[in-house]
C-alpha positions as semicolon CSV with decimal commas, in nm:
position;residue;x (nm);y (nm);z (nm)
1;M;-4,271;0,381;-0,929
2;L;-3,936;0,224;-1,009
3;R;-3,643;0,463;-0,958
4;A;-3,270;0,432;-1,032
5;F;-3,085;0,318;-0,720
6;T;-2,722;0,251;-0,635
7;Q;-2,507;0,171;-0,333
8;V;-2,161;0,321;-0,324
9;D;-1,871;0,243;-0,093
10;V;-1,690;0,566;0,000
11;F;-1,333;0,632;0,114
12;T;-1,210;0,303;-0,025
13;A;-1,107;0,160;-0,362
14;T;-1,191;-0,193;-0,238
15;P;-1,563;-0,274;-0,218
16;Y;-1,704;-0,334;0,132
17;L;-1,411;-0,179;0,323
18;G;-1,532;0,183;0,335
19;N;-1,863;0,343;0,435
20;A;-2,169;0,238;0,234
21;L;-2,419;0,489;0,097
22;A;-2,757;0,429;-0,068
23;V;-2,846;0,676;-0,344
24;V;-3,186;0,725;-0,509
25;L;-3,103;0,903;-0,833
26;E;-3,455;0,996;-0,947
27;A;-3,617;1,131;-0,633
28;D;-3,857;1,385;-0,790
29;G;-4,201;1,359;-0,633
30;L;-4,091;1,181;-0,316
31;G;-4,208;1,332;0,011
32;T;-4,004;1,369;0,327
33;E;-4,182;1,081;0,500
34;E;-4,111;0,846;0,209
35;M;-3,745;0,944;0,223
36;R;-3,733;0,888;0,599
37;R;-3,895;0,547;0,563
38;L;-3,644;0,428;0,303
39;A;-3,348;0,559;0,506
40;A;-3,475;0,369;0,809
41;W;-3,517;0,055;0,596
42;T;-3,167;0,065;0,440
43;N;-3,032;0,121;0,792
44;L;-2,706;0,261;0,652
45;S;-2,524;0,558;0,799
46;E;-2,692;0,771;0,533
47;T;-2,926;0,744;0,235
48;T;-2,944;1,027;-0,019
49;F;-3,202;1,147;-0,268
50;V;-3,099;1,336;-0,582
51;L;-3,326;1,617;-0,700
52;P;-3,313;1,900;-0,953
53;P;-3,125;2,201;-0,813
54;T;-3,298;2,518;-0,699
55;S;-2,977;2,723;-0,719
56;P;-2,862;2,829;-1,067
57;E;-2,504;2,752;-0,960
58;A;-2,571;2,390;-0,861
59;D;-2,556;2,081;-1,079
60;Y;-2,796;1,882;-0,859
61;R;-2,958;1,896;-0,517
62;V;-2,935;1,626;-0,252
63;R;-3,126;1,548;0,065
64;I;-2,937;1,339;0,320
65;F;-3,104;1,111;0,575
66;T;-2,976;0,889;0,853
67;P;-3,213;0,617;0,975
68;S;-3,353;0,870;1,224
69;Q;-3,310;1,225;1,090
70;E;-3,228;1,453;0,798
71;L;-2,884;1,617;0,789
72;P;-2,796;1,952;0,627
73;F;-2,454;1,817;0,525
74;A;-2,243;1,504;0,554
75;G;-1,913;1,415;0,395
76;H;-1,927;1,058;0,272
77;P;-2,278;1,114;0,125
78;T;-2,141;1,414;-0,064
79;L;-1,872;1,206;-0,236
80;G;-2,090;0,899;-0,282
81;T;-2,380;1,093;-0,430
82;C;-2,148;1,279;-0,667
83;H;-1,994;0,947;-0,776
84;A;-2,340;0,799;-0,846
85;W;-2,460;1,112;-1,028
86;L;-2,155;1,120;-1,254
87;E;-2,172;0,745;-1,319
88;A;-2,537;0,781;-1,419
89;G;-2,440;1,035;-1,686
90;G;-2,459;1,362;-1,496
91;T;-2,273;1,645;-1,669
92;P;-2,151;1,935;-1,457
93;R;-2,175;2,292;-1,582
94;D;-1,802;2,331;-1,518
95;P;-1,600;2,028;-1,635
96;G;-1,348;2,087;-1,358
97;E;-1,590;2,112;-1,067
98;I;-1,926;1,972;-0,957
99;V;-2,150;2,189;-0,739
100;Q;-2,384;2,009;-0,500
101;E;-2,675;2,185;-0,334
102;C;-2,772;2,056;0,012
103;G;-2,925;2,184;0,334
104;A;-2,599;2,355;0,429
105;G;-2,576;2,541;0,098
106;L;-2,349;2,480;-0,201
107;V;-2,062;2,230;-0,171
108;R;-1,792;2,210;-0,435
109;V;-1,659;1,871;-0,545
110;R;-1,356;1,804;-0,764
111;R;-1,221;1,500;-0,940
112;T;-0,882;1,394;-0,807
113;G;-0,623;1,142;-0,916
114;D;-0,776;0,873;-0,696
115;G;-1,141;0,973;-0,668
116;L;-1,332;1,281;-0,557
117;A;-1,282;1,555;-0,299
118;F;-1,519;1,811;-0,146
119;Q;-1,432;2,153;-0,013
120;A;-1,473;2,154;0,365
121;P;-1,766;2,377;0,460
122;P;-1,730;2,658;0,713
123;L;-1,762;2,560;1,075
124;I;-2,088;2,648;1,246
125;R;-1,924;2,620;1,586
126;S;-1,561;2,595;1,691
127;G;-1,352;2,676;1,996
128;P;-1,287;2,505;2,330
129;V;-1,526;2,246;2,469
130;E;-1,676;2,300;2,813
131;E;-1,478;2,110;3,076
132;P;-1,777;1,914;3,218
133;L;-1,851;1,778;2,869
134;V;-1,486;1,681;2,812
135;A;-1,485;1,497;3,144
136;S;-1,813;1,324;3,059
137;L;-1,683;1,214;2,720
138;A;-1,358;1,082;2,866
139;E;-1,557;0,877;3,117
140;A;-1,786;0,744;2,841
141;L;-1,482;0,646;2,634
142;G;-1,329;0,463;2,929
143;I;-1,017;0,681;2,956
144;P;-0,886;0,918;3,223
145;R;-0,948;1,288;3,169
146;D;-0,576;1,358;3,134
147;A;-0,561;1,121;2,834
148;V;-0,741;1,392;2,634
149;V;-0,466;1,616;2,497
150;D;-0,710;1,876;2,363
151;A;-1,077;1,918;2,275
152;E;-1,252;2,141;2,023
153;W;-1,600;2,198;1,887
154;A;-1,589;2,081;1,526
155;D;-1,945;2,144;1,414
156;N;-2,002;2,178;1,039
157;G;-2,360;2,052;1,034
158;P;-2,328;1,730;1,230
159;G;-2,241;1,867;1,574
160;W;-1,909;1,697;1,636
161;V;-1,698;1,739;1,946
162;A;-1,338;1,650;1,855
163;L;-1,096;1,498;2,103
164;L;-0,723;1,460;2,046
165;L;-0,542;1,170;2,216
166;A;-0,168;1,114;2,243
167;D;-0,137;0,858;1,964
168;A;-0,318;0,634;1,717
169;E;-0,275;0,329;1,941
170;S;-0,477;0,499;2,215
171;V;-0,757;0,571;1,966
172;L;-0,768;0,209;1,848
173;A;-0,780;0,086;2,208
174;L;-1,103;0,274;2,290
175;R;-1,396;0,064;2,410
176;P;-1,670;0,323;2,462
177;G;-1,975;0,306;2,678
178;T;-2,272;0,532;2,605
179;V;-2,150;0,866;2,474
180;P;-2,356;1,179;2,556
181;C;-2,315;1,338;2,210
182;D;-2,150;1,293;1,870
183;V;-1,776;1,267;1,930
184;G;-1,478;1,224;1,701
185;V;-1,145;1,104;1,836
186;A;-0,808;1,136;1,663
187;G;-0,453;1,033;1,748
188;P;-0,133;1,076;1,547
189;Y;0,077;0,800;1,398
190;P;0,456;0,818;1,447
191;A;0,650;1,054;1,223
192;G;0,741;0,893;0,893
193;S;0,430;0,674;0,876
194;D;0,218;0,660;0,561
195;L;-0,078;0,761;0,777
196;A;-0,092;1,081;0,978
197;Y;-0,391;1,013;1,206
198;E;-0,625;0,737;1,318
199;V;-0,982;0,862;1,353
200;R;-1,291;0,714;1,515
201;A;-1,645;0,856;1,529
202;F;-1,911;0,765;1,786
203;F;-2,269;0,882;1,826
204;P;-2,558;0,792;2,057
205;L;-2,859;0,613;1,911
206;Q;-3,153;0,477;2,108
207;G;-2,950;0,434;2,425
208;A;-2,652;0,272;2,255
209;T;-2,327;0,397;2,105
210;V;-2,278;0,348;1,731
211;E;-1,943;0,377;1,552
212;D;-1,945;0,530;1,204
213;P;-1,709;0,345;0,965
214;V;-1,562;0,649;0,784
215;T;-1,681;1,005;0,836
216;G;-1,619;1,284;0,586
217;S;-1,773;1,568;0,788
218;L;-1,568;1,482;1,096
219;N;-1,245;1,453;0,898
220;A;-1,320;1,789;0,738
221;S;-1,359;1,973;1,068
222;L;-1,073;1,779;1,226
223;A;-0,847;1,887;0,941
224;Q;-0,946;2,251;0,984
225;W;-0,857;2,229;1,353
226;L;-0,537;2,027;1,320
227;L;-0,401;2,239;1,034
228;R;-0,488;2,566;1,207
229;T;-0,310;2,462;1,526
230;G;-0,005;2,320;1,349
231;R;-0,071;1,963;1,457
232;A;-0,083;1,848;1,096
233;T;0,049;1,960;0,760
234;A;-0,128;1,904;0,429
235;P;-0,142;1,686;0,237
236;Y;-0,200;1,399;0,477
237;V;-0,394;1,073;0,495
238;A;-0,614;0,969;0,788
239;A;-0,730;0,614;0,854
240;Q;-1,075;0,534;0,991
241;G;-1,273;0,215;1,045
242;T;-0,971;0,006;1,143
243;A;-1,121;-0,097;1,477
244;I;-1,437;-0,236;1,311
245;G;-1,276;-0,418;1,021
246;R;-1,287;-0,141;0,761
247;A;-0,997;0,026;0,581
248;G;-1,113;0,381;0,517
249;R;-0,859;0,630;0,384
250;V;-0,937;1,001;0,389
251;R;-0,705;1,233;0,196
252;I;-0,669;1,588;0,318
253;A;-0,528;1,864;0,097
254;T;-0,534;2,243;0,078
255;D;-0,547;2,476;-0,221
256;D;-0,367;2,804;-0,286
257;S;-0,641;2,995;-0,105
258;G;-0,604;2,783;0,208
259;N;-0,930;2,592;0,160
260;V;-0,934;2,238;0,297
261;W;-1,035;1,957;0,058
262;V;-1,146;1,616;0,183
263;G;-1,121;1,329;-0,060
264;G;-1,098;0,961;-0,122
265;S;-1,184;0,678;-0,354
266;T;-1,540;0,570;-0,430
267;V;-1,665;0,244;-0,580
268;T;-2,009;0,122;-0,688
269;C;-2,125;-0,201;-0,520
270;V;-2,494;-0,227;-0,614
271;T;-2,697;-0,087;-0,904
272;G;-3,059;-0,138;-1,000
273;R;-3,404;0,006;-0,945
274;I;-3,611;0,049;-0,633
275;E;-3,987;0,074;-0,590
276;L;-4,081;0,408;-0,433
């Protein structure tokens, strides 16, 4: 069966400089194994499948797959799927807000002046990281233990460990070996810069370390940590992907209730139909 298909570049207004996402817009009737097979074939960070919602509050439901597993939530797929759904003619119940249903529950998405933004979900796990794991991560990243200024669990579905380094230059200089778990690293730019933080995300895959170009879930949990501890003030812009030739820009804001919103530009690169 031919189904509507699109590829969206997320966290960039310039095609091919953000993080690509494959979206199957008419996924009714597809089984989990078929979804897994396509996600492995696209070999992108994530592939999503849009389905009718089961919650009366949601506008659509999405299942999110990496090439190797299904995720309950991920940030750049949330924005990219919403972009594709709206572009295909989706009409939200509330003109001011789109509600996405996913494995982690309901995620709210808003249109912004330069794209879309999702409300950061609650953290599943936070707090200090065990010292042996911090030491192991520092060794894997090729830096001394005392180069890690602070470490925090930043788990909002994907189980990120967040490390803070002294500055953005230190983050860009990382040349990691094999990391033992999913790890996000951030370092501040000098005061007065257009950018507040440089971010990089690494995860282990089949004995190797893979770097994610731009990571919404990590930036969401990083923002919750950095804002709570006074290391950042909203709004701010984080850069990601610089070290691998991308130019991702993630915009962090808060609302009057203190909720964190994670946003950026999205752009369609490929449209058509796919046989599934």
